[in-house]
Short mmCIF file of C-alpha atoms and ligand atoms in Angstrom, two decimals:
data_model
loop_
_atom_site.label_atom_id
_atom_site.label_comp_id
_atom_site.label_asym_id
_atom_site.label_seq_id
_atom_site.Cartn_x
_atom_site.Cartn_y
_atom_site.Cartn_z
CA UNK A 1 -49.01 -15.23 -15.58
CA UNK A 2 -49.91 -11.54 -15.75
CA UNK A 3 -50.33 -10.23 -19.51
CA UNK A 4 -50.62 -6.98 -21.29
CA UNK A 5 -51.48 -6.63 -24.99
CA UNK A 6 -49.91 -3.47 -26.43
CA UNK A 7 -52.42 -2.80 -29.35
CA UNK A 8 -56.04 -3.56 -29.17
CA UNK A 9 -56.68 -4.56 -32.80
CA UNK A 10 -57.80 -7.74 -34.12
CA UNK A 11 -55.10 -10.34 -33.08
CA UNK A 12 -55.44 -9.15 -29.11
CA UNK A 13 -58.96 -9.76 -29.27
CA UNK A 14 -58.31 -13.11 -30.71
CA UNK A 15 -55.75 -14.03 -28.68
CA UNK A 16 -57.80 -12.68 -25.62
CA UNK A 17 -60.54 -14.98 -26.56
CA UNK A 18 -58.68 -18.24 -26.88
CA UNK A 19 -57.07 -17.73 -23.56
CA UNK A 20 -60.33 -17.03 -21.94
CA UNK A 21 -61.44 -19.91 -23.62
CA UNK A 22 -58.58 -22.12 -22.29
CA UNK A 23 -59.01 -20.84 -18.62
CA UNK A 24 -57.26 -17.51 -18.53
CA UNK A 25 -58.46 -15.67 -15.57
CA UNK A 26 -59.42 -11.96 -17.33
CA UNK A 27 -58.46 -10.05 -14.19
CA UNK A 28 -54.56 -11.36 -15.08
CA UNK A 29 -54.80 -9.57 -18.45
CA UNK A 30 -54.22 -5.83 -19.34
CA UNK A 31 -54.38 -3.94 -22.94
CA UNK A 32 -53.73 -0.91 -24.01
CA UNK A 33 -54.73 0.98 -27.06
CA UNK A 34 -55.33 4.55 -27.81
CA UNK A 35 -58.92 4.74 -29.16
CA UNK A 36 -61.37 4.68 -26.38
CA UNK A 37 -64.02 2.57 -28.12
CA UNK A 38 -61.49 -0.20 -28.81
CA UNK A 39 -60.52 -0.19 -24.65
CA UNK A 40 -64.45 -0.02 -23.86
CA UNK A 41 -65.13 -3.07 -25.95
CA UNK A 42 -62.54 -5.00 -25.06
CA UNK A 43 -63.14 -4.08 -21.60
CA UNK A 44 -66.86 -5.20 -21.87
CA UNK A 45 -66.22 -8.21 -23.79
CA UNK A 46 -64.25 -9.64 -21.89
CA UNK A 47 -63.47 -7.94 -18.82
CA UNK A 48 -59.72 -7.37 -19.04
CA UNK A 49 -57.95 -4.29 -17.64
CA UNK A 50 -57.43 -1.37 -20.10
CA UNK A 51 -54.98 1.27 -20.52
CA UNK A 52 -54.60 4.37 -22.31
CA UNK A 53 -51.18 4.32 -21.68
CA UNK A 54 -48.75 1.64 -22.68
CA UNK A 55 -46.66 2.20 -19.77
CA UNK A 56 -49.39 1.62 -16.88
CA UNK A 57 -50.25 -1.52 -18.75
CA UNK A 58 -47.13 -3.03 -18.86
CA UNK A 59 -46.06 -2.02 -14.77
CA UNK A 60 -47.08 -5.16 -13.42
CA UNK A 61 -46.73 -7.60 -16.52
CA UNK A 62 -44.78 -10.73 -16.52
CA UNK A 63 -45.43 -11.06 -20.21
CA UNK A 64 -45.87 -8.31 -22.92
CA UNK A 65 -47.35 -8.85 -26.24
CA UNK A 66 -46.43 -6.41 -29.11
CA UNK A 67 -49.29 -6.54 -31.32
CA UNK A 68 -49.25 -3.29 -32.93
CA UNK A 69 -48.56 -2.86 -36.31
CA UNK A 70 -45.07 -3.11 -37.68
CA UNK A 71 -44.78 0.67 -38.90
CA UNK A 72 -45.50 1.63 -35.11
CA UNK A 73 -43.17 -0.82 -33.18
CA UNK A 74 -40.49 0.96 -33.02
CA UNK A 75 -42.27 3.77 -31.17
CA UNK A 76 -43.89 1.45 -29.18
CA UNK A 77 -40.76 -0.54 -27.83
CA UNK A 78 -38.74 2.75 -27.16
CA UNK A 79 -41.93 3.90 -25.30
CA UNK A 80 -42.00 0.97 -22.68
CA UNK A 81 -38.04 0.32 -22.60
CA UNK A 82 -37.69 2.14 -19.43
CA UNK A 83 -40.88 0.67 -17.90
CA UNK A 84 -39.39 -3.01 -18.25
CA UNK A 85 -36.13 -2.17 -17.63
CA UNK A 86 -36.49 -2.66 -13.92
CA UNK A 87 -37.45 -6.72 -14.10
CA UNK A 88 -36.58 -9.94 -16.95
CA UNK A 89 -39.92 -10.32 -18.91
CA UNK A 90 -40.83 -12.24 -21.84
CA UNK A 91 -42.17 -9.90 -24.88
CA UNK A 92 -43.79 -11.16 -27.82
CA UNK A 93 -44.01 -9.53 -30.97
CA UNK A 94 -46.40 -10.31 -33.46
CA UNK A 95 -45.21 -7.92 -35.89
CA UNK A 96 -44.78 -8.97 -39.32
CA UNK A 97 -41.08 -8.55 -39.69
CA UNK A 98 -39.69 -6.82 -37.66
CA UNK A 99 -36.76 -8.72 -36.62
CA UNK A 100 -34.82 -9.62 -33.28
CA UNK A 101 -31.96 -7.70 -33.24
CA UNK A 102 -33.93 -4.34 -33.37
CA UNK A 103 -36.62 -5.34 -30.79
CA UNK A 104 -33.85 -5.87 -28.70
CA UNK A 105 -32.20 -2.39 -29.49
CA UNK A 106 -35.41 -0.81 -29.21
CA UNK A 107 -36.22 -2.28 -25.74
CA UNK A 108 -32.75 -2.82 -24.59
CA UNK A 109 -31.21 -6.01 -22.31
CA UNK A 110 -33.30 -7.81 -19.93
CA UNK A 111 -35.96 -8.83 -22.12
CA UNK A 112 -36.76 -12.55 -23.23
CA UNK A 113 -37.85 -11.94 -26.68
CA UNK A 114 -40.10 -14.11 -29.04
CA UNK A 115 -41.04 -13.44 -32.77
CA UNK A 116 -44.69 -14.99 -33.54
CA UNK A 117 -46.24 -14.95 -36.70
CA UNK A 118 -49.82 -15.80 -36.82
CA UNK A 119 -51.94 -15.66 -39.59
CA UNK A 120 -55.69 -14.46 -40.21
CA UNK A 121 -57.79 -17.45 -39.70
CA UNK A 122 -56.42 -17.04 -35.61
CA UNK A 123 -59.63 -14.94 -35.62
CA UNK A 124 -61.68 -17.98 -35.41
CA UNK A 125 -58.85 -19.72 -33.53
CA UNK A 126 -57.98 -22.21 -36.57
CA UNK A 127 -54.71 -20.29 -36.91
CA UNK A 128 -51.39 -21.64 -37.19
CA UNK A 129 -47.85 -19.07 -35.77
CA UNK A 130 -44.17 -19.93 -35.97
CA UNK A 131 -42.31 -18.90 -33.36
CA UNK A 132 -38.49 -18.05 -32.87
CA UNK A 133 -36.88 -16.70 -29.62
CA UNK A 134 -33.84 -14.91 -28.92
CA UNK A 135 -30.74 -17.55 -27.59
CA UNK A 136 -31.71 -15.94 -23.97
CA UNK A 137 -35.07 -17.58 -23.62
CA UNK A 138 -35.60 -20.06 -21.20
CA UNK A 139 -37.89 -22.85 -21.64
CA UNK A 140 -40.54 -21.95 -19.28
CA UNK A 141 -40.58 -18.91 -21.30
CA UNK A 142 -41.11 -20.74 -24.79
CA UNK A 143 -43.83 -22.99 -22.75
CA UNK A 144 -45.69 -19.42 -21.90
CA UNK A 145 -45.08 -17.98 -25.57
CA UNK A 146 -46.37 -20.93 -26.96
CA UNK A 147 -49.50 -21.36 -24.51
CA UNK A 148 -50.23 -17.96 -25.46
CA UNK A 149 -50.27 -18.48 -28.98
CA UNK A 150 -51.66 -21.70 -28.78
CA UNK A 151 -54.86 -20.35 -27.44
CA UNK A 152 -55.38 -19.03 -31.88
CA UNK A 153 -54.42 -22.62 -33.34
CA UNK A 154 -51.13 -24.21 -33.75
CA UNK A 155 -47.64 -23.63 -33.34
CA UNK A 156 -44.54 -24.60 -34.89
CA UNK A 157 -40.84 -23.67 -33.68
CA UNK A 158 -38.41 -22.35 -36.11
CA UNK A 159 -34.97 -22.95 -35.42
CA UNK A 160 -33.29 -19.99 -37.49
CA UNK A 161 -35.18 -16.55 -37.63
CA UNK A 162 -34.48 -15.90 -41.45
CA UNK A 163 -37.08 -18.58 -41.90
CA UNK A 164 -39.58 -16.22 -40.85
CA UNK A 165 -40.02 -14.87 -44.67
CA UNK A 166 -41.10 -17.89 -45.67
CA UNK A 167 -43.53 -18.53 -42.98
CA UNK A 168 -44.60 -15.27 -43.64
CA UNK A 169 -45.04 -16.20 -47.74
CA UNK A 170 -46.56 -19.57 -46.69
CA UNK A 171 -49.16 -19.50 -43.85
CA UNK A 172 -49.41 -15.61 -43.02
CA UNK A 173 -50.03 -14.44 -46.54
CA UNK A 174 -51.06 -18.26 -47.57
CA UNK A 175 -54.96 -17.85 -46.43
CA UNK A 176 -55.25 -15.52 -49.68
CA UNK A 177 -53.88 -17.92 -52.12
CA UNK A 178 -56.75 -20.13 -50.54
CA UNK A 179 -59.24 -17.25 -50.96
CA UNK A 180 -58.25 -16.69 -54.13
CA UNK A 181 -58.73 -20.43 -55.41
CA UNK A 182 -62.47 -20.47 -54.05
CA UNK A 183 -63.40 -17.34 -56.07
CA UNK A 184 -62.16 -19.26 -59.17
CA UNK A 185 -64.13 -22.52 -58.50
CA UNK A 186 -67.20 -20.03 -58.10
CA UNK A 187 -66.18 -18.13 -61.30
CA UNK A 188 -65.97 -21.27 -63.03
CA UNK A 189 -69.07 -22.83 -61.50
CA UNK A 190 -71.22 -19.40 -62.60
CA UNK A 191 -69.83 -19.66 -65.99
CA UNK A 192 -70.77 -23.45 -66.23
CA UNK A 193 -74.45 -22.55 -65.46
CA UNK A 194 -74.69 -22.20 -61.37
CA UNK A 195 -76.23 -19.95 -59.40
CA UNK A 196 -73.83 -17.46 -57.78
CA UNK A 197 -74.95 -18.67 -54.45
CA UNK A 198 -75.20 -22.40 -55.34
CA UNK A 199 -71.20 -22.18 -56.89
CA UNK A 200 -70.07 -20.23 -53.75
CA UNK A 201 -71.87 -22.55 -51.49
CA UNK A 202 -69.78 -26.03 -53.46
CA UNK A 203 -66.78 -23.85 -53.87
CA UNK A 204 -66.84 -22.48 -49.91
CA UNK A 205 -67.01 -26.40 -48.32
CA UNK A 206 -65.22 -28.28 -50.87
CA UNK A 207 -62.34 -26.05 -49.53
CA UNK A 208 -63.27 -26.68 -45.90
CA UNK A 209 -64.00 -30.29 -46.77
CA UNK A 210 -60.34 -30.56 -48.25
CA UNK A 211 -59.03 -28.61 -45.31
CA UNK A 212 -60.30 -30.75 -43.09
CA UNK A 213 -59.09 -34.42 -44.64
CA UNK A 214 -55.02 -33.05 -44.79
CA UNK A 215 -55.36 -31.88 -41.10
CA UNK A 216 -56.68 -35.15 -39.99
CA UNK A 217 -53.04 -35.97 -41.00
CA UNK A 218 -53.73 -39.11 -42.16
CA UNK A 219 -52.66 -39.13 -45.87
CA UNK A 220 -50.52 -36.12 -47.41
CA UNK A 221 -52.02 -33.79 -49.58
CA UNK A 222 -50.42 -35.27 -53.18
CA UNK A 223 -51.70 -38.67 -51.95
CA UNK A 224 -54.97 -37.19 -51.16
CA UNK A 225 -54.95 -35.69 -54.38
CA UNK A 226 -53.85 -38.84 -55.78
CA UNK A 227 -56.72 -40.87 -53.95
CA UNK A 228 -59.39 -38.57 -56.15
CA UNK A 229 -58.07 -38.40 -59.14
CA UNK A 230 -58.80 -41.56 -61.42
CA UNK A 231 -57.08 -42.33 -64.88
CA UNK A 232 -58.90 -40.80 -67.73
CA UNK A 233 -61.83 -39.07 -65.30
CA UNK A 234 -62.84 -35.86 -64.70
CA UNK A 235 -60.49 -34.59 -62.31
CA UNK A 236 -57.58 -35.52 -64.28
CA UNK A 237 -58.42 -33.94 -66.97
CA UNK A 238 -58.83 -30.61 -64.53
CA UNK A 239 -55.42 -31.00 -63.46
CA UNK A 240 -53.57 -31.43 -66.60
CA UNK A 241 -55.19 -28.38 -67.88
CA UNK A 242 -53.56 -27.00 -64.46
CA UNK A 243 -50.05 -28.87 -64.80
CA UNK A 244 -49.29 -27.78 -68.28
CA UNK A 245 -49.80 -24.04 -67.33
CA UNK A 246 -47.57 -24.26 -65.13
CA UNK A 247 -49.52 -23.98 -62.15
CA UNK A 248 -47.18 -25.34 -59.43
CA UNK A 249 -44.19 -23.10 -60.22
CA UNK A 250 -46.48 -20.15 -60.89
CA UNK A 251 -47.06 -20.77 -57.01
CA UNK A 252 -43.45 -21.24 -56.06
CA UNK A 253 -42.89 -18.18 -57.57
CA UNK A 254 -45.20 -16.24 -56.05
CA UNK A 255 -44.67 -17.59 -52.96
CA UNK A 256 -40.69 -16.35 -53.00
CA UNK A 257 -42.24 -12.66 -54.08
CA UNK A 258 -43.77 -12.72 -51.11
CA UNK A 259 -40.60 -13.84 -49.06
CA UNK A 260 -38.15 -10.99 -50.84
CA UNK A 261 -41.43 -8.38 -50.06
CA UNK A 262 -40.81 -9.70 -46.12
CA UNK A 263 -37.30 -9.80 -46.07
CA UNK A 264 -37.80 -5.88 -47.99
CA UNK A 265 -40.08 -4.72 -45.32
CA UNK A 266 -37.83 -5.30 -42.24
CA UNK A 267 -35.28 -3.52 -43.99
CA UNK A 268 -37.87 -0.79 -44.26
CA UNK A 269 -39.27 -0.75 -40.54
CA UNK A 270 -36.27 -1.82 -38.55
N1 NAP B 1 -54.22 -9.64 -38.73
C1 NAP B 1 -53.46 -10.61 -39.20
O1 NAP B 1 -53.86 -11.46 -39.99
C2 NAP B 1 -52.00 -10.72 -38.77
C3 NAP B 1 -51.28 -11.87 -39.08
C4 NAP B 1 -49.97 -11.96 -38.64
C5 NAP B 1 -49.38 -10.93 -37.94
N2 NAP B 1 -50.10 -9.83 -37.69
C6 NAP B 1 -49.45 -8.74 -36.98
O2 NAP B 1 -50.15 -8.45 -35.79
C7 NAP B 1 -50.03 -7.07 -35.51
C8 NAP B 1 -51.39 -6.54 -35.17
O3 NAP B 1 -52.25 -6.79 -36.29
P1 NAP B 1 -53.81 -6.50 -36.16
O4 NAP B 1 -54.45 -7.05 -37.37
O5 NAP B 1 -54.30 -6.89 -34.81
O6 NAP B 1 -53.76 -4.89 -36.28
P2 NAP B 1 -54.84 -3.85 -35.80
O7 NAP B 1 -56.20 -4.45 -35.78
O8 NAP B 1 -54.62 -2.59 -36.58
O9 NAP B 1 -54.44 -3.58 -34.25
C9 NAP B 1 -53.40 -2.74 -33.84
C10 NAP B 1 -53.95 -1.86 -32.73
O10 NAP B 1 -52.89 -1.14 -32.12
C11 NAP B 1 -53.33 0.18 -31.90
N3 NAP B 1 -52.21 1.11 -31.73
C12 NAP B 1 -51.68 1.97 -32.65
N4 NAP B 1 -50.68 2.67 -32.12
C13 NAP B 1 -50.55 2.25 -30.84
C14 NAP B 1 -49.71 2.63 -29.76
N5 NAP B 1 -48.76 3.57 -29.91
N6 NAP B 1 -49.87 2.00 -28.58
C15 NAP B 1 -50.80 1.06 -28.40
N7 NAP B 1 -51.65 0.66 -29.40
C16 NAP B 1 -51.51 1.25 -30.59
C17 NAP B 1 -54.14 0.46 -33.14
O11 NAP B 1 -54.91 1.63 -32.96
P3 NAP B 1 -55.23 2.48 -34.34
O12 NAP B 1 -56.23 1.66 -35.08
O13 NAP B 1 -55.76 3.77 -33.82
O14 NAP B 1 -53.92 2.64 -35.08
C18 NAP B 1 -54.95 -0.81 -33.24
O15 NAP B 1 -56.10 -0.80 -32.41
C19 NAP B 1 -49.40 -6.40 -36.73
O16 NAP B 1 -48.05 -6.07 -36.46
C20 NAP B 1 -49.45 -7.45 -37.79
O17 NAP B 1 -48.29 -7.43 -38.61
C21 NAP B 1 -51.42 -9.69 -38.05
#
């Protein structure tokens, strides 16, 4: 399977390390970007092809990724229409938001097209991406989509594509609400009398730690949560400090903010 990356940013080199990782022979894979430095290192990392232009990189390419951002797709897929035209290939996009019907306006008929949505922690390839293709798509296409993405972290199929704002609330945006728990616990540990190091350090792997037990899969995360907490000990008493503010709908609702700011921003960029 020949592949070229358009965009040489942060999710390419990810995804160009997982599938070098899983076998990928680098020769097959071509990127283009238009800084120099970004080719050159890509280029010496990990000995893929690279192109200044998005058109040479795509010539030969049974499957194109679209992993620029979502402000510049639109030039982007316009730019390589004619270039594809000629044979069926399966595009990705990676592009927050930017829904179906416009990549397929933009690039016109002929393409099989999939809409990914990874998330940040794909950088160390313990990502997770929903996918959704176009009716068109055959399944040896999904099977290459998803063995593309796969090579990041896990992969889910979505079934309608207007779940993709809430994928994007939940995982892609989600690794901040995790973020942004850990630099409580080490604001709350400093306060109690820790070290700044020492409370980062507890706060850091107790959320890896946790991580960890609900992707073993073994035990949900409200029975894990039950398993710790014992009547009239410490952690209950943290939690119903946490349950009487309000703490799980505080999250629903910022979790839908970030679904309406989705839904807003393909309105804005398609
Ligand atoms: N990073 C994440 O956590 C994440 C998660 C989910 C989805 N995504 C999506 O993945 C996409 C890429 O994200 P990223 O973090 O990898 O972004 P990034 O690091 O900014 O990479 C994008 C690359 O594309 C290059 N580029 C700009 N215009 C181009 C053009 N006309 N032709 C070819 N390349 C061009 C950029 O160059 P310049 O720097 O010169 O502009 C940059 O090197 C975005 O659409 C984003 O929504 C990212």
């Amino acid at each position: 399977m020949r592949i070229a990356f358009i965009g040489g940013g942060n999710m390419t080199t990810s995804l160009i390390g997982g599938l070098l990782g899983d076998g990928t022979d680098a020769g097959t894979i071509a990127v283009a970007d238009p800084v120099p430095a970004q080719l050159k290192r890509l280029q010496e990392d990990f000995g893929v092809r690279g192109f200044h232009d998005n058109t040479d990189a795509v010539a030969d390419a049974e499957v194109v990724v679209l992993a620029v951002k979502p402000q510049q797709l639109a030039g982007v897929a316009k730019g390589i229409a004619a270039e594809l035209g000629g044979q069926r290939r399966l595009v990705i996009s990676i592009a927050a938001g930017i829904r179906l019907d416009d990549l397929q306006r933009w690039l016109g008929a002929g393409c099989a097209i999939v809409r990914a949505m990874p998330n940040r922690p794909a950088l160390i390839g313990a990502g997770v991406t929903a996918l959704f293709a176009a009716d068109c798509v055959s399944a040896a296409e999904r099977r290459n989509a998803e063995a593309i993405l796969g090579a990041c972290g896990a992969t889910v199929w979505l079934t309608q594509e207007s779940q993709m704002d809430a994928v994007t609330a939940v995982s892609g945006s989600g690794p901040a609400y995790f973020f942004l728990l850990a630099e409580a616990l080490e604001q709350a540990g400093v306060q109690l009398g820790l070290p700044a190091a020492t409370a980062r350090l507890l706060a850091v792997e107790t959320a890896r730690g946790a991580g960890s037990m609900m992707a073993q899969g073994r035990a949900s995360p409200a029975e894990l949560r039950e398993q710790v907490t014992s009547t009239g000990g410490t952690t209950a008493a943290a939690l119903a400090v946490l349950d009487r503010a309000g703490v799980r709908d505080i999250f629903v609702l910022a979790v839908n903010a970030a679904a309406q700011r989705s839904a807003q921003l393909a309105d804005e960029y398609g």
